[in-house]
Amino acid sequence: MEGTAVAVCEILKYLIIHWKCETGVSNGALLEGQLVISMEALNSNHQENTLHCVTTIASAGSTYGGLVLKKFIKEIQSILPGFSAKLNWTSEEASSSQDISGVTPFQMIFEVDEKPRTLMTDSLVIKNFLRRIIMVHPKIRFNFSVKVNGILSLEIFGTKNEPTLNLSNGIALVINYQHYVSRPKFGAAQLLCSRIHPVLGHPVMLFIPDDVAGMGSLGELILTPAAALCPCPKVFSNQLNRVSSVSIFLYGPSGLPLILPSQKQPTTTVFEDTSFFIDWKKYHLCLVPNMDLSLDRDLVLPDVSYQVESSEGDQSQNMDSQGQTLLLFLFVDFHSGFPVQRTELWRAHTLLTVHLSAILTESHSVVQDSIQVTVDQALEQYHQDAKDHQKLQASLSVAVNSIMSIVTGSTSSSFRKICFQALQAADTQEFGTKLHKSFYEITQHRFLPHCSCEVNQQLLPEKNAEQSTEDAHENSSPELLTGTSEQVENKRLKRGSLRRGMEETQAFHSARAPSQLEAAARRTEPAGAFPTPSGSRASPGGGLEDSLWLQEVSNLSEWLDPGPEP
Amino acid sequence: MAFAPVGPEASFFEVLDQHRASLLAALRRGGGEPADGGTRLASSSEVLASIESVIQDVLTSLARNKAPVFTIDNRSSWENIKFEDSVGLQMVPHCTRRKIKSDSPKSVKNFALILKILSIIYKLVQSNTHATKRDIYYTDSQLFGNQTVVDNIINDISCMLKVPRMSLHISSTSKGLIAGNLRYIEEDGTKVHCTCGTTAVAVPSNIQGIRNIITDAKFLLIVEKDATFQRLLDDNFCNRMSPCIMVTGKGVPDLNTRLLVKKLWDTFHIPVFTLVDADPHGIEIMCIYKYGSMAMSFEAHNLTVPAIRWLGLLPSDIKRLNIPRDTLIPLTKRDQMKLDSVLKRPYVTCQPFWRKEMEIMADSKMKAEIQALTFLSSDYLSRVYLPNKLKFGGWI
């Protein structure tokens, strides 16, 4: 039986494909709209330690005008044959009367029984999937809520007004680095560039193996790689640049993630050999697959991750310092000589999901060439910057030694005194140390690695003021940002007060829950009717609510930690 | 007289003597030697103090949290060069300058190398020892990369500190040769007696240090090429035309050869003539002796002899002497470019006869080496051409 996560993701994929094909969105234009996904779980009356989960997917606005409801739900059922849940489709007339927010032209509901642990995992999988979608569909927003026995957690996923890089065929890559790596370990003051600067590779046609049926007559699969160092090297103006990890993101037609975390094998077996597509030796990098990809992160999770192994010669390097991540995006698109049909896109997607390794292996040579050139270009500046840095270090060393030679060799005591006083040094050794430090400090922050973008003093997300910025497109000329970009993704609306009806938390004692507290207690709201996200945080209420909130947190912690069975 | 007369009769040098008299009169009219506006000889303590001052400036910048910068006159720009008839090419008083920054990726290495060479010079001056530019290069050839880098930085330092290179205790390797009526004592006490025989003496490496210079020479002949110089030695030209001095820089002259010519002119005011090929390269070499080079314009006062005259081979001589056409060589594209470049230089405008000769060359599109005269006779150069030129004032 397929889980809720798979079902939701497949439905969303199918919706987006349908949307793209049926609403007449022209090639190059970005899809725009809003979807609401809610999961409401209550303790099952029939099974122990089980939650009955009702999942609702609804649209906000008239995004899906033209959708033939019955036909659509039939198609959904056909693509999820193993999904035994009951799929309901609410008609437009019926939904509108319940709608509080105003407009919900359609809504589909399905119900499953799940273990609490499975529900939590599904929630994380869905969130990751939504993050992956909004990275290439910046004008689509998702409201995702999970209510477990009355405890509600609501998140909004969207990347409005963030800088993007336009790709072909109606998708654009969000280039705000904070989606891909966590904030570097040094202070905000040293962050100088909030963007990644992808290098787009040459598109190549993929070859389909003979034993993979049914694709020959449909069209062509075109792979376009894009690579970028993250964060921008400018962030590391005072740090030693080094690549410490590689993240690979696989996207299929219509900018949809090809695989879910649970589906990685065997789709990504081709990537188990870290050097199958990329020669890392030329960069003196030794990579190993990184299997530790926790779902419970607010970042966009890659499909494949490599970790750089430190060589014996690098023992002196400070391995604790955060290095850079090389992001590699592989976009596979479908082209035919005619306007693409929905079924063709879906078939292409399914083919890639199942046979990606075989297809990439069959196309090894062309894919390798394209990816290698892309990675070379992305790392070229990195290496040039590293060389410039080495050159600077060598030159400063010569300058310092030369000055030391003159000062220490001088027979003029007044000259030596003046020199020591200038740097407030007591003796020759201190003078040398301070001289080197002065040169280093003065030259470092000016001797910046190349970055084509303007300096953007990036504040912590919580401190961002609401500012309107245009969607920016990455190109070779610097984009002038008017200020900090508005980050809408992952805004959590935490409600202040608790609901009394959330007594039965002990049913979740055995559930393995994420370490991060997501739920906030509040009075329940009718299913499917969510307030329009305002982008603002609702602050907790008065003293009583604070204490109730704290109690709820402690109750939830019991839910999160494994405990004795009731 | 210090030397036994073996040359022509005294009447042979009448025109030369008149020429010398006119040069001396011109000098007197000009108020004597031109004021030294460029580099000047500096004592060791002055040089050390200058270098210490540079270091203090660097440290002051660092203490103020500013990146240290060296500001150097832009020697390679014609905008910063002016021409004075009495001096030749020299740098303008308020010339454009370039900055060598310590915080720029492009210039940080240059900044460091300047400090490196300053530290080497500091040690040389302190210990009163000397080194050539080549020696300095070999102190760390990997760091410097190539000799040109060292040469340029040394010139930049000389320009920056406003002291000549010899004051920095960096000696120039001499490649020039002298022959003829000349005697002197070198700094270390060595007595040098340049002969008129078939051997020549190397130009000394420390021109400033030579003393007790004695000569009766009626003229100084600068010969472009070593081959021509040797030929003249073989033909016993120095004795036949005695008293005279011959010098060759073997092509583009080194600093010491230029300094020697300058010193002989400053000391004795003997007429100086050049014997160069009738080609753009030869003309340019002649201009270096006479007017100086752009690169060394900051030291023009120490190096140039504006009184130099062009004796031969003149392009007009080619036609006058009916030199066979098949001995001539067509001007190459590079020759044409160089000729055009020389014609545009500021000093050519005040040398109408030189300009005319260059125009003859440009029109004919042909050049000739001095060796072309051997087609007339093997010793035509030393027995006919040069004596006639000198006797009858065939110089411009």
Short mmCIF file of C-alpha atoms in Angstrom, two decimals, chain A residues 388 391-392 394-396 398-403 405-412 414-415 418-420 422-423 431 435 438-439 441-443 445-448, chain B residues 48 51-53 55-56 58-68 102-106 108-113 115-120 122-123 126 143:
data_model
loop_
_atom_site.label_atom_id
_atom_site.label_comp_id
_atom_site.label_asym_id
_atom_site.label_seq_id
_atom_site.Cartn_x
_atom_site.Cartn_y
_atom_site.Cartn_z
CA ASP A 388 44.59 34.24 -6.05
CA LYS A 391 49.24 34.29 -4.48
CA LEU A 392 48.17 36.85 -1.94
CA ALA A 394 52.83 34.27 -0.79
CA SER A 395 53.14 37.94 -1.66
CA LEU A 396 52.26 39.09 1.83
CA VAL A 398 57.51 38.28 0.96
CA ALA A 399 56.43 41.80 1.94
CA VAL A 400 56.50 41.03 5.65
CA ASN A 401 59.90 39.34 5.48
CA SER A 402 61.36 42.22 3.50
CA ILE A 403 60.15 44.82 5.97
CA SER A 405 64.79 42.43 7.16
CA ILE A 406 65.09 46.20 6.86
CA VAL A 407 63.77 47.00 10.32
CA THR A 408 65.78 44.39 12.17
CA GLY A 409 68.91 45.12 10.12
CA SER A 410 68.77 48.85 10.59
CA THR A 411 71.39 50.49 12.74
CA SER A 412 69.15 53.49 13.31
CA SER A 414 65.14 55.96 16.00
CA PHE A 415 63.93 54.25 12.87
CA ILE A 418 59.25 54.51 15.07
CA CYS A 419 58.47 51.23 13.35
CA PHE A 420 57.69 49.40 16.59
CA ALA A 422 53.58 52.34 14.58
CA LEU A 423 52.35 48.81 15.23
CA PHE A 431 56.38 43.39 15.50
CA LEU A 435 52.90 43.21 10.78
CA SER A 438 47.88 43.94 9.79
CA PHE A 439 48.64 43.07 6.21
CA GLU A 441 43.42 41.98 7.83
CA ILE A 442 43.75 44.90 5.51
CA THR A 443 44.03 42.90 2.35
CA HIS A 445 38.33 41.85 3.03
CA ARG A 446 39.32 43.79 -0.03
CA PHE A 447 40.92 40.91 -1.82
CA LEU A 448 37.59 39.33 -2.48
CA LEU B 48 69.25 54.26 3.59
CA ILE B 51 64.36 53.40 2.09
CA GLU B 52 63.55 53.76 5.78
CA SER B 53 61.14 56.52 4.90
CA ILE B 55 59.04 51.54 5.18
CA GLN B 56 57.69 54.07 7.65
CA VAL B 58 54.02 51.49 4.75
CA LEU B 59 53.74 50.99 8.49
CA THR B 60 51.83 54.22 8.93
CA SER B 61 49.28 53.04 6.41
CA LEU B 62 48.94 49.73 8.18
CA ALA B 63 48.52 51.43 11.52
CA ARG B 64 45.68 53.46 10.03
CA ASN B 65 44.11 50.29 8.74
CA LYS B 66 44.75 51.31 5.17
CA ALA B 67 46.34 49.20 2.49
CA PRO B 68 49.85 50.49 1.75
CA SER B 102 48.99 45.87 -1.69
CA ASP B 103 45.33 44.92 -1.70
CA SER B 104 44.87 44.40 -5.39
CA PRO B 105 45.25 40.91 -6.85
CA LYS B 106 46.95 42.35 -9.89
CA VAL B 108 50.13 42.67 -4.73
CA LYS B 109 53.01 40.62 -6.08
CA ASN B 110 54.67 43.66 -7.58
CA PHE B 111 54.21 45.45 -4.27
CA ALA B 112 55.93 42.62 -2.47
CA LEU B 113 58.78 42.44 -4.98
CA LEU B 115 59.86 45.61 -0.87
CA LYS B 116 62.03 42.59 -1.52
CA ILE B 117 64.43 44.48 -3.75
CA LEU B 118 64.41 47.44 -1.39
CA SER B 119 65.57 45.10 1.36
CA ILE B 120 68.35 43.77 -0.90
CA TYR B 122 69.37 48.25 1.88
CA LYS B 123 71.78 45.45 2.67
CA GLN B 126 74.79 49.09 4.40
CA LEU B 143 60.22 34.47 -6.95
#
